[in-house]
Amino acid sequence: MDNAMRPTDDPNWILTHEGYSVLTESALESRFALSNGFLGARGSCSVTRGPTWVSWLGNIKWASWPRCYVAGLFDRPNTVRPVPVLVPVADWSRFRIVLDKKPQLLWDGTLLAIMRTLDLHRGELFTETTYRTEGGIKISGNELRLVSQADRSVGLQLVRFSLDRDGVDVMLEASFSMGGLDMEPLWLEPDLGAWRTEGSRRGVAMAGAVTLRAGGSLLVPERPFSLRWVWRWRSVAGQMIEVDRIVAVARADSAKDDPAPAAKAALARSRASGWRAVVAAHEMAWQNRWRDADIIVEGDDAVQRALRFAAYHLISAANPEDEQVSVGARGLTGDAYFGHVFWDTEIYLLPFYTMVWPEAARAMLMYRYHTLPAARRKAAETGCKGALYAWESADTGDEATPESVIGPDGAMIDVLTGKMEIHISADIAYAVWQYWHVTGDDDFFVDAGAEILLETARFWASRAVAGQDGARHIRHVIGPDEYHEDVDDNAFTNVMARWNIVRALEAIEVLTKRWPDRAAALSDRLALGDAELGDWRDAAARIATGLDPATGIYEQFTGYHTLEPIDLSLYSGGKAPIDALLGHERIQRSQVIKQADVVALEALLPEAFPGQMAEVNFRFYEPRCAHGSSLSTGMHALVAARLGHSTRALRHLHRAAVADLELDPQSAGGIRMAGLGGVWQAVVMGFAGLDLSGDSIAINPRLPPTWQSVSFRVHWRGRAVQVRVAGTTVIVAISDGTPVNIRIAGETRTLEGRGVLEVDLETAPRSACLDPGALGTSGRRSQAESGR
């Protein structure tokens, strides 16, 4: 067991934290969380902590917030109005030590040392602890914990410890803490518990097996209750106690299904192979994931660490085997946002999965397909056609945004995002098109993707209402800048809506040409006629965009330019958010932006910013953005890098990179997944200049002068593509397959399967890549053609 409990030697693959502080513990537990897209476990200490059942905290703070999760296990708790919430399941890592009949709790004795190490390369959490009891007994131990990437039903815990004193009466209890809380029990057996949620009627089963050896000899436990093991012995100074625990979990999505057999089967196969085989299979699975996901940056240790941290949590969050779930705003690392899925997933996370792990991207988009009926219901409730996806989505896809929350002063505050932040339908369509274009997954496009494109386009055409000015308007919305609510013609929303409609019309053309029978069947099922398609074309041509042809600037929404300009540099250096400093009413009347809005549009649809428009819009909106969301700085870094502002881009990137690596109290509710996706996009699609929007792979690097090189791997239409940018040299290699066109510095070359292409940027022509508008996500039409 000793060899397994040592982290990777390479310091570039590990994160460590020494010591314990109540002020940072919850944030640390988020940072060191383990997940495999099905099971999630926060990086809490498993031994010597007390219970966490108190529900009202007042002015005190949790010393720890241990949580374990099962993706897709939602129920509706006693809140007003009830919304679905990801249900925490039993904490299967819990141990309790009793010495001479006295339970050992952290605050009773002295914590002499504690070191936690997250091994990013192996997806394992290691803890070393030395603790002295009130009676002077020293306990020294270490632990390994993992949730398996090879068998997502399985978790593993290994613990070794010793006492420095003879003759102590020791009791060790291993339990599944708070198992079945507020759930109906289905089965309670010695090695199994199964429960059903009260409202959603979903089931979960947890099975476990624990063994303990003292000095190499197996001790037989008492079994007083289900999923509880108790051992008793008298200590021998220095004698090593070794414990291994295997847990297996299963979920059932309907009341007629029993999750217990699947959990039993998973436990049986893991016990048959043994914990060493569980560890080996898990580590091999992580090795395979890193082969595709690792990015190597030479010359910037902070960015290198941030990229691996980001990729670790992005890999951990996804499950390509389950189309019924997607990645929530905090993944399976914390309670914040209740496990709900936002636009973050499609805009900030899907580019990573599409290019690095297409199978995971497909499953997440199929989740949107399976929740399409709920999107249709929401559109109908608003008086529109087609599909309007929920701003916050859970298990069914119905709107899960709370209608109101309680403010600091006790007053109720209306939450408008669920009613007005409708750009999410275009965001999902964008991810669908990008996935199909990059992967060439025609089965997905025909079976699911085209229908999403058509139904979201149908929504936009019905939502865009003709005005007396001859344009069609989308009123009463919230754009990505959530400081400004209930605005008209938000540029991001409207331009993305137009793009959505144009892509849907193109999807019909593609279907009709390549799969005419399927095209006819889909049109019949959706009752799509020529008159409606004509209305779509009219909407695409006449939706207002806010573009001023004289300046080339998109007005973020109608009336934005008339608002109060505020110099944000006067507020720099403060820790309080700008909306708290200015107050809700003043910030609504100001030009201060919460997060990338027009700049986000520039990142997604650079073809809508031809010529100098990209530069003009970025320079106008960047100083007005307060970056009040973790989603913002990565997007700014991407756009700044494309424009060649490497110093400014690097400043934004470093700010995005430290968001969860620093023990920010905001991380206590879980890791901010979208910010991690933004870091990856900024490096790969910004600094490295990768563009997979056209019919060839395009690379237009803009590395900071302090970087020696960047290397990464992506997938393009079924083949792996290895890219390295070092100084002025670009090297591209592809796996087996048909020849691929590679466009570097504006010049297209053909690369044969298993071939390597090397280009010196100093000698290659670059004129065709100087225009940021050449970087498109559709590879087709300009969205700025008709202006406002």
GROMACS .gro file of N, CA and C in nm, residues 12 293-308 650 653-654 679-680 682-684 687-688 703-704 706-712 723-725:
model
  117
   12ASN      N    1   0.537   1.985  -1.151
   12ASN     CA    2   0.450   2.053  -1.246
   12ASN      C    3   0.312   1.988  -1.258
  293ALA      N    4  -0.537   1.603  -2.375
  293ALA     CA    5  -0.575   1.730  -2.311
  293ALA      C    6  -0.459   1.816  -2.266
  294ASP      N    7  -0.340   1.761  -2.253
  294ASP     CA    8  -0.231   1.840  -2.196
  294ASP      C    9  -0.185   1.950  -2.291
  295ILE      N   10  -0.159   2.066  -2.236
  295ILE     CA   11  -0.099   2.178  -2.309
  295ILE      C   12   0.031   2.212  -2.238
  296ILE      N   13   0.137   2.227  -2.315
  296ILE     CA   14   0.267   2.260  -2.257
  296ILE      C   15   0.304   2.402  -2.299
  297VAL      N   16   0.320   2.489  -2.201
  297VAL     CA   17   0.363   2.626  -2.225
  297VAL      C   18   0.501   2.643  -2.163
  298GLU      N   19   0.597   2.677  -2.245
  298GLU     CA   20   0.733   2.704  -2.196
  298GLU      C   21   0.752   2.855  -2.182
  299GLY      N   22   0.788   2.897  -2.061
  299GLY     CA   23   0.813   3.039  -2.039
  299GLY      C   24   0.713   3.107  -1.948
  300ASP      N   25   0.613   3.034  -1.898
  300ASP     CA   26   0.514   3.094  -1.809
  300ASP      C   27   0.461   2.986  -1.716
  301ASP      N   28   0.527   2.971  -1.602
  301ASP     CA   29   0.491   2.865  -1.508
  301ASP      C   30   0.349   2.883  -1.453
  302ALA      N   31   0.307   3.009  -1.433
  302ALA     CA   32   0.173   3.033  -1.378
  302ALA      C   33   0.066   2.988  -1.475
  303VAL      N   34   0.083   3.017  -1.602
  303VAL     CA   35  -0.015   2.975  -1.702
  303VAL      C   36  -0.010   2.824  -1.719
  304GLN      N   37   0.109   2.765  -1.716
  304GLN     CA   38   0.120   2.620  -1.727
  304GLN      C   39   0.041   2.550  -1.616
  305ARG      N   40   0.059   2.598  -1.494
  305ARG     CA   41  -0.012   2.538  -1.382
  305ARG      C   42  -0.163   2.558  -1.397
  306ALA      N   43  -0.204   2.677  -1.440
  306ALA     CA   44  -0.346   2.706  -1.456
  306ALA      C   45  -0.409   2.619  -1.564
  307LEU      N   46  -0.338   2.595  -1.672
  307LEU     CA   47  -0.391   2.512  -1.781
  307LEU      C   48  -0.412   2.368  -1.736
  308ARG      N   49  -0.318   2.314  -1.662
  308ARG     CA   50  -0.335   2.177  -1.615
  308ARG      C   51  -0.444   2.168  -1.509
  650LEU      N   52  -0.224   3.884  -2.199
  650LEU     CA   53  -0.160   3.806  -2.093
  650LEU      C   54  -0.206   3.854  -1.955
  653LEU      N   55  -0.535   3.698  -1.906
  653LEU     CA   56  -0.521   3.555  -1.887
  653LEU      C   57  -0.474   3.522  -1.746
  654HIS      N   58  -0.376   3.596  -1.696
  654HIS     CA   59  -0.326   3.570  -1.561
  654HIS      C   60  -0.436   3.594  -1.458
  679VAL      N   61  -0.990   2.997  -1.986
  679VAL     CA   62  -0.843   2.991  -1.986
  679VAL      C   63  -0.794   2.905  -2.103
  680TRP      N   64  -0.856   2.789  -2.122
  680TRP     CA   65  -0.815   2.700  -2.232
  680TRP      C   66  -0.836   2.769  -2.367
  682ALA      N   67  -0.849   3.087  -2.436
  682ALA     CA   68  -0.758   3.201  -2.455
  682ALA      C   69  -0.623   3.155  -2.507
  683VAL      N   70  -0.575   3.042  -2.457
  683VAL     CA   71  -0.442   2.994  -2.498
  683VAL      C   72  -0.449   2.929  -2.637
  684VAL      N   73  -0.544   2.838  -2.658
  684VAL     CA   74  -0.548   2.760  -2.782
  684VAL      C   75  -0.604   2.842  -2.898
  687PHE      N   76  -0.395   3.289  -2.819
  687PHE     CA   77  -0.249   3.301  -2.838
  687PHE      C   78  -0.197   3.207  -2.947
  688ALA      N   79  -0.242   3.081  -2.946
  688ALA     CA   80  -0.196   2.989  -3.050
  688ALA      C   81  -0.267   3.011  -3.182
  703LEU      N   82   0.191   3.458  -2.990
  703LEU     CA   83   0.246   3.426  -2.859
  703LEU      C   84   0.304   3.550  -2.792
  704PRO      N   85   0.289   3.560  -2.659
  704PRO     CA   86   0.357   3.667  -2.587
  704PRO      C   87   0.508   3.652  -2.601
  706THR      N   88   0.730   3.655  -2.389
  706THR     CA   89   0.791   3.581  -2.278
  706THR      C   90   0.772   3.430  -2.292
  707TRP      N   91   0.687   3.386  -2.384
  707TRP     CA   92   0.665   3.243  -2.403
  707TRP      C   93   0.762   3.190  -2.508
  708GLN      N   94   0.828   3.080  -2.475
  708GLN     CA   95   0.914   3.017  -2.575
  708GLN      C   96   0.833   2.930  -2.672
  709SER      N   97   0.732   2.863  -2.619
  709SER     CA   98   0.655   2.774  -2.706
  709SER      C   99   0.523   2.737  -2.639
  710VAL      N  100   0.432   2.685  -2.721
  710VAL     CA  101   0.310   2.623  -2.672
  710VAL      C  102   0.281   2.502  -2.759
  711SER      N  103   0.245   2.390  -2.696
  711SER     CA  104   0.217   2.266  -2.768
  711SER      C  105   0.086   2.208  -2.717
  712PHE      N  106   0.005   2.155  -2.808
  712PHE     CA  107  -0.123   2.098  -2.769
  712PHE      C  108  -0.172   2.003  -2.877
  723VAL      N  109  -0.007   2.023  -3.251
  723VAL     CA  110   0.040   2.156  -3.290
  723VAL      C  111   0.147   2.202  -3.192
  724ARG      N  112   0.252   2.260  -3.246
  724ARG     CA  113   0.356   2.323  -3.163
  724ARG      C  114   0.394   2.455  -3.227
  725VAL      N  115   0.389   2.560  -3.148
  725VAL     CA  116   0.434   2.692  -3.191
  725VAL      C  117   0.553   2.728  -3.105
   0.00000   0.00000   0.00000
